[in-house]
Amino acid sequence: MLDIFFIISLLFCHSIEAASKHESPSPSPFLDLQSSRKILFPPLKTPSSTDTAPDESSPPEIDAPAPEPDDTNTLTVKLGGKFVHPDIKKICDSTDYTPVCLTSIKPFLNGESKADPASVLEMQIKAAMLAAKSAHSMAAQLSKFSSTHAAALKDCEEMYGDALDNYQEALAAIPTGDTSTMNSMLSAALADYGTCDDGLSGVKSPMSAHNDKLHKMSSNCLAIVSLIKN
């Protein structure tokens, strides 16, 4: 009787063990830790060599201002707040003392100023006459207070008076186009200033600066005369 009971027990245990092998394991009540880390904290993307990174060394793009209009083809060029016709500047460029030429005619420029050599010469002579009058007044004043060089200054005063007469004759010859008279009168004015300088040779005098300016202005006048066509 005991043997039969023992055999039945063995058979029952064997059937339970066989059944347990065919059952699928029950899922774990906890999420896999590694899987959860992947879900909650995805790996950072490493930039590849093909990704284009912004170039911090290059400056930011700025809209460039529109270029200013080219005014080289305009009819005038600016001179000390006034506008000068390019042909007038071209005439002054033909002289030996271009800056003196341009600054001399500045007071005579207006909207009706002509750009031919005769008109520019007229302005130059008028400017030289104003400078000669200033030098004449200076020489007259200095001669009154200088006992040593009074005679030389009196000579300069006389020379400036002669130069004014020569300028006047040159000016009168412009309408007729008498370039011969213009040349002779302007050359005589140059000689007048040379005579004044000779009398003050070796003397430090303010008249030297006047003579230098007048010499340059008269030289410019002679250069412009050569541009006038008979």
mmCIF file of C-alpha atoms in Angstrom:
data_model
loop_
_atom_site.group_PDB
_atom_site.id
_atom_site.type_symbol
_atom_site.label_atom_id
_atom_site.label_comp_id
_atom_site.label_asym_id
_atom_site.label_seq_id
_atom_site.Cartn_x
_atom_site.Cartn_y
_atom_site.Cartn_z
ATOM 1 C CA MET A 1 0.000 0.000 0.000
ATOM 2 C CA LEU A 2 2.815 2.444 0.829
ATOM 3 C CA ASP A 3 4.544 1.592 -2.427
ATOM 4 C CA ILE A 4 1.521 2.559 -4.464
ATOM 5 C CA PHE A 5 1.190 5.897 -2.629
ATOM 6 C CA PHE A 6 4.888 6.651 -3.199
ATOM 7 C CA ILE A 7 4.579 5.951 -6.936
ATOM 8 C CA ILE A 8 1.504 8.190 -7.230
ATOM 9 C CA SER A 9 3.365 11.005 -5.462
ATOM 10 C CA LEU A 10 6.331 10.719 -7.820
ATOM 11 C CA LEU A 11 4.058 10.847 -10.852
ATOM 12 C CA PHE A 12 2.267 13.930 -9.508
ATOM 13 C CA CYS A 13 5.532 15.804 -8.886
ATOM 14 C CA HIS A 14 6.835 14.887 -12.321
ATOM 15 C CA SER A 15 3.670 16.227 -13.994
ATOM 16 C CA ILE A 16 3.979 19.526 -12.084
ATOM 17 C CA GLU A 17 7.659 19.908 -13.095
ATOM 18 C CA ALA A 18 6.828 19.222 -16.756
ATOM 19 C CA ALA A 19 4.051 21.775 -16.734
ATOM 20 C CA SER A 20 6.290 24.407 -15.194
ATOM 21 C CA LYS A 21 8.833 24.031 -18.062
ATOM 22 C CA HIS A 22 6.205 24.931 -20.697
ATOM 23 C CA GLU A 23 4.942 28.037 -18.916
ATOM 24 C CA SER A 24 6.427 31.395 -20.076
ATOM 25 C CA PRO A 25 8.125 33.409 -17.392
ATOM 26 C CA SER A 26 6.039 36.220 -15.959
ATOM 27 C CA PRO A 27 7.250 39.710 -16.806
ATOM 28 C CA SER A 28 9.194 41.626 -14.208
ATOM 29 C CA PRO A 29 7.162 44.260 -12.409
ATOM 30 C CA PHE A 30 10.086 46.705 -12.846
ATOM 31 C CA LEU A 31 11.308 48.353 -16.055
ATOM 32 C CA ASP A 32 14.706 47.493 -17.196
ATOM 33 C CA LEU A 33 16.986 50.231 -15.807
ATOM 34 C CA GLN A 34 19.145 50.523 -18.938
ATOM 35 C CA SER A 35 16.060 50.788 -21.179
ATOM 36 C CA SER A 36 14.558 53.483 -19.024
ATOM 37 C CA ARG A 37 17.795 55.476 -19.165
ATOM 38 C CA LYS A 38 17.661 55.346 -22.966
ATOM 39 C CA ILE A 39 14.066 56.541 -23.009
ATOM 40 C CA LEU A 40 14.371 59.303 -20.431
ATOM 41 C CA PHE A 41 17.876 60.497 -21.352
ATOM 42 C CA PRO A 42 18.548 59.999 -25.075
ATOM 43 C CA PRO A 43 22.229 60.210 -26.026
ATOM 44 C CA LEU A 44 23.436 63.625 -27.200
ATOM 45 C CA LYS A 45 24.093 63.954 -30.904
ATOM 46 C CA THR A 46 27.757 64.423 -31.667
ATOM 47 C CA PRO A 47 28.236 66.924 -34.543
ATOM 48 C CA SER A 48 29.716 65.309 -37.556
ATOM 49 C CA SER A 49 32.416 66.766 -39.750
ATOM 50 C CA THR A 50 29.818 67.520 -42.421
ATOM 51 C CA ASP A 51 27.807 69.797 -40.133
ATOM 52 C CA THR A 52 28.552 73.448 -40.864
ATOM 53 C CA ALA A 53 29.247 75.463 -37.751
ATOM 54 C CA PRO A 54 28.939 79.267 -37.812
ATOM 55 C CA ASP A 55 32.222 80.999 -38.424
ATOM 56 C CA GLU A 56 32.720 83.176 -35.375
ATOM 57 C CA SER A 57 35.792 84.796 -36.898
ATOM 58 C CA SER A 58 33.905 86.321 -39.823
ATOM 59 C CA PRO A 59 32.231 89.685 -39.089
ATOM 60 C CA PRO A 60 28.468 89.988 -39.285
ATOM 61 C CA GLU A 61 27.081 91.159 -42.571
ATOM 62 C CA ILE A 62 26.234 94.859 -42.671
ATOM 63 C CA ASP A 63 24.267 96.534 -45.387
ATOM 64 C CA ALA A 64 26.708 98.731 -47.280
ATOM 65 C CA PRO A 65 25.567 102.294 -47.954
ATOM 66 C CA ALA A 66 24.697 103.168 -51.494
ATOM 67 C CA PRO A 67 27.636 104.744 -53.333
ATOM 68 C CA GLU A 68 27.529 108.483 -53.735
ATOM 69 C CA PRO A 69 26.766 109.710 -57.227
ATOM 70 C CA ASP A 70 29.776 110.445 -59.363
ATOM 71 C CA ASP A 71 29.957 114.205 -59.842
ATOM 72 C CA THR A 72 32.971 114.254 -62.143
ATOM 73 C CA ASN A 73 30.722 115.071 -65.060
ATOM 74 C CA THR A 74 29.045 118.043 -63.428
ATOM 75 C CA LEU A 75 29.620 121.493 -64.839
ATOM 76 C CA THR A 76 31.273 122.921 -61.737
ATOM 77 C CA VAL A 77 33.896 122.073 -59.149
ATOM 78 C CA LYS A 78 33.843 123.527 -55.650
ATOM 79 C CA LEU A 79 36.410 126.105 -54.534
ATOM 80 C CA GLY A 80 36.130 127.466 -51.010
ATOM 81 C CA GLY A 81 32.348 127.396 -50.952
ATOM 82 C CA LYS A 82 32.002 128.638 -54.524
ATOM 83 C CA PHE A 83 31.636 126.654 -57.712
ATOM 84 C CA VAL A 84 34.164 126.977 -60.497
ATOM 85 C CA HIS A 85 33.658 125.791 -64.032
ATOM 86 C CA PRO A 86 36.106 122.976 -64.869
ATOM 87 C CA ASP A 87 37.378 125.021 -67.823
ATOM 88 C CA ILE A 88 38.388 127.811 -65.435
ATOM 89 C CA LYS A 89 40.321 125.316 -63.332
ATOM 90 C CA LYS A 90 41.907 123.963 -66.492
ATOM 91 C CA ILE A 91 43.095 127.478 -67.375
ATOM 92 C CA CYS A 92 44.577 127.923 -63.895
ATOM 93 C CA ASP A 93 46.237 124.530 -64.196
ATOM 94 C CA SER A 94 48.170 125.876 -67.190
ATOM 95 C CA THR A 95 49.857 128.532 -65.008
ATOM 96 C CA ASP A 96 52.970 128.112 -62.865
ATOM 97 C CA TYR A 97 51.122 128.937 -59.656
ATOM 98 C CA THR A 98 47.770 127.169 -59.847
ATOM 99 C CA PRO A 99 46.696 127.648 -56.194
ATOM 100 C CA VAL A 100 47.391 131.392 -56.447
ATOM 101 C CA CYS A 101 45.381 131.529 -59.667
ATOM 102 C CA LEU A 102 42.363 129.808 -58.147
ATOM 103 C CA THR A 103 42.327 131.747 -54.876
ATOM 104 C CA SER A 104 42.833 135.058 -56.703
ATOM 105 C CA ILE A 105 39.716 134.731 -58.826
ATOM 106 C CA LYS A 106 37.513 133.458 -56.012
ATOM 107 C CA PRO A 107 36.142 136.928 -55.030
ATOM 108 C CA PHE A 108 35.146 137.606 -58.643
ATOM 109 C CA LEU A 109 33.235 134.392 -59.265
ATOM 110 C CA ASN A 110 29.489 134.526 -59.728
ATOM 111 C CA GLY A 111 26.810 132.696 -61.631
ATOM 112 C CA GLU A 112 27.639 134.636 -64.779
ATOM 113 C CA SER A 113 31.404 134.048 -64.763
ATOM 114 C CA LYS A 114 32.641 132.956 -68.165
ATOM 115 C CA ALA A 115 35.164 130.160 -68.598
ATOM 116 C CA ASP A 116 37.247 131.485 -71.487
ATOM 117 C CA PRO A 117 40.895 132.653 -71.117
ATOM 118 C CA ALA A 118 40.063 136.339 -71.679
ATOM 119 C CA SER A 119 37.481 136.338 -68.877
ATOM 120 C CA VAL A 120 39.797 134.508 -66.486
ATOM 121 C CA LEU A 121 42.616 136.940 -67.361
ATOM 122 C CA GLU A 122 40.345 139.874 -66.537
ATOM 123 C CA MET A 123 39.614 138.400 -63.103
ATOM 124 C CA GLN A 124 43.316 137.734 -62.539
ATOM 125 C CA ILE A 125 44.351 141.290 -63.408
ATOM 126 C CA LYS A 126 41.650 142.771 -61.177
ATOM 127 C CA ALA A 127 42.877 140.569 -58.323
ATOM 128 C CA ALA A 128 46.461 141.697 -58.958
ATOM 129 C CA MET A 129 45.353 145.337 -58.914
ATOM 130 C CA LEU A 130 43.784 144.854 -55.469
ATOM 131 C CA ALA A 131 47.000 143.272 -54.209
ATOM 132 C CA ALA A 132 49.099 146.084 -55.699
ATOM 133 C CA LYS A 133 46.926 148.719 -54.001
ATOM 134 C CA SER A 134 47.413 146.923 -50.668
ATOM 135 C CA ALA A 135 51.194 146.868 -51.202
ATOM 136 C CA HIS A 136 51.169 150.547 -52.213
ATOM 137 C CA SER A 137 49.411 151.501 -48.955
ATOM 138 C CA MET A 138 51.808 149.378 -46.916
ATOM 139 C CA ALA A 139 54.880 150.986 -48.495
ATOM 140 C CA ALA A 140 53.458 154.476 -47.926
ATOM 141 C CA GLN A 141 52.858 153.742 -44.241
ATOM 142 C CA LEU A 142 56.276 152.159 -43.642
ATOM 143 C CA SER A 143 58.148 154.983 -45.328
ATOM 144 C CA LYS A 144 56.802 157.399 -42.703
ATOM 145 C CA PHE A 145 58.269 155.449 -39.796
ATOM 146 C CA SER A 146 61.546 154.180 -41.252
ATOM 147 C CA SER A 147 64.430 156.615 -41.361
ATOM 148 C CA THR A 148 66.917 154.056 -42.654
ATOM 149 C CA HIS A 149 64.926 152.624 -45.561
ATOM 150 C CA ALA A 150 62.542 155.480 -46.238
ATOM 151 C CA ALA A 151 64.030 156.135 -49.690
ATOM 152 C CA ALA A 152 63.775 152.477 -50.738
ATOM 153 C CA LEU A 153 60.202 152.278 -49.502
ATOM 154 C CA LYS A 154 59.340 155.462 -51.400
ATOM 155 C CA ASP A 155 60.710 153.822 -54.532
ATOM 156 C CA CYS A 156 58.543 150.756 -53.866
ATOM 157 C CA GLU A 157 55.534 153.011 -53.418
ATOM 158 C CA GLU A 158 56.242 154.533 -56.816
ATOM 159 C CA MET A 159 56.767 151.118 -58.424
ATOM 160 C CA TYR A 160 53.416 149.869 -57.156
ATOM 161 C CA GLY A 161 51.776 152.953 -58.648
ATOM 162 C CA ASP A 162 53.420 152.201 -61.994
ATOM 163 C CA ALA A 163 52.288 148.556 -61.769
ATOM 164 C CA LEU A 164 48.699 149.699 -61.239
ATOM 165 C CA ASP A 165 48.914 151.807 -64.419
ATOM 166 C CA ASN A 166 50.350 148.822 -66.304
ATOM 167 C CA TYR A 167 47.570 146.561 -65.122
ATOM 168 C CA GLN A 168 44.997 149.106 -66.202
ATOM 169 C CA GLU A 169 46.416 149.226 -69.718
ATOM 170 C CA ALA A 170 46.558 145.426 -69.925
ATOM 171 C CA LEU A 171 42.955 145.278 -68.785
ATOM 172 C CA ALA A 172 41.889 147.750 -71.450
ATOM 173 C CA ALA A 173 43.541 145.610 -74.146
ATOM 174 C CA ILE A 174 41.446 142.503 -73.376
ATOM 175 C CA PRO A 175 38.256 143.461 -75.280
ATOM 176 C CA THR A 176 40.253 144.101 -78.460
ATOM 177 C CA GLY A 177 42.343 140.956 -78.053
ATOM 178 C CA ASP A 178 45.574 142.983 -78.172
ATOM 179 C CA THR A 179 47.829 140.318 -76.694
ATOM 180 C CA SER A 180 50.953 142.308 -77.545
ATOM 181 C CA THR A 181 49.900 145.158 -75.233
ATOM 182 C CA MET A 182 48.829 142.681 -72.569
ATOM 183 C CA ASN A 183 52.231 140.982 -72.618
ATOM 184 C CA SER A 184 54.221 144.226 -72.511
ATOM 185 C CA MET A 185 52.177 145.773 -69.695
ATOM 186 C CA LEU A 186 52.218 142.653 -67.545
ATOM 187 C CA SER A 187 55.944 142.230 -68.089
ATOM 188 C CA ALA A 188 56.433 145.852 -67.027
ATOM 189 C CA ALA A 189 54.523 145.133 -63.810
ATOM 190 C CA LEU A 190 56.889 142.251 -63.100
ATOM 191 C CA ALA A 191 59.836 144.602 -63.626
ATOM 192 C CA ASP A 192 58.328 147.097 -61.155
ATOM 193 C CA TYR A 193 58.294 144.482 -58.412
ATOM 194 C CA GLY A 194 61.857 143.521 -59.233
ATOM 195 C CA THR A 195 62.943 147.142 -58.815
ATOM 196 C CA CYS A 196 61.298 147.278 -55.392
ATOM 197 C CA ASP A 197 63.021 144.066 -54.324
ATOM 198 C CA ASP A 198 66.398 145.375 -55.488
ATOM 199 C CA GLY A 199 66.025 148.512 -53.361
ATOM 200 C CA LEU A 200 65.269 146.396 -50.275
ATOM 201 C CA SER A 201 67.975 143.794 -50.951
ATOM 202 C CA GLY A 202 69.383 142.433 -47.710
ATOM 203 C CA VAL A 203 66.600 144.073 -45.676
ATOM 204 C CA LYS A 204 63.988 142.070 -43.817
ATOM 205 C CA SER A 205 60.826 143.829 -44.932
ATOM 206 C CA PRO A 206 57.138 142.905 -45.115
ATOM 207 C CA MET A 207 57.207 144.208 -48.678
ATOM 208 C CA SER A 208 59.044 141.038 -49.741
ATOM 209 C CA ALA A 209 55.916 138.944 -49.143
ATOM 210 C CA HIS A 210 53.822 141.420 -51.137
ATOM 211 C CA ASN A 211 56.301 141.358 -54.020
ATOM 212 C CA ASP A 212 56.406 137.567 -54.039
ATOM 213 C CA LYS A 213 52.619 137.330 -54.280
ATOM 214 C CA LEU A 214 52.424 140.031 -56.965
ATOM 215 C CA HIS A 215 55.205 138.364 -58.955
ATOM 216 C CA LYS A 216 53.262 135.073 -58.984
ATOM 217 C CA MET A 217 49.996 136.743 -59.941
ATOM 218 C CA SER A 218 51.606 138.653 -62.821
ATOM 219 C CA SER A 219 53.354 135.504 -64.013
ATOM 220 C CA ASN A 220 49.998 133.698 -64.046
ATOM 221 C CA CYS A 221 48.486 136.548 -66.071
ATOM 222 C CA LEU A 222 51.195 136.204 -68.708
ATOM 223 C CA ALA A 223 50.565 132.442 -68.919
ATOM 224 C CA ILE A 224 46.853 133.024 -69.484
ATOM 225 C CA VAL A 225 47.567 135.615 -72.203
ATOM 226 C CA SER A 226 49.292 132.847 -74.162
ATOM 227 C CA LEU A 227 45.960 130.957 -74.247
ATOM 228 C CA ILE A 228 44.088 133.813 -75.908
ATOM 229 C CA LYS A 229 43.664 133.296 -79.623
ATOM 230 C CA ASN A 230 43.910 136.366 -81.833
#
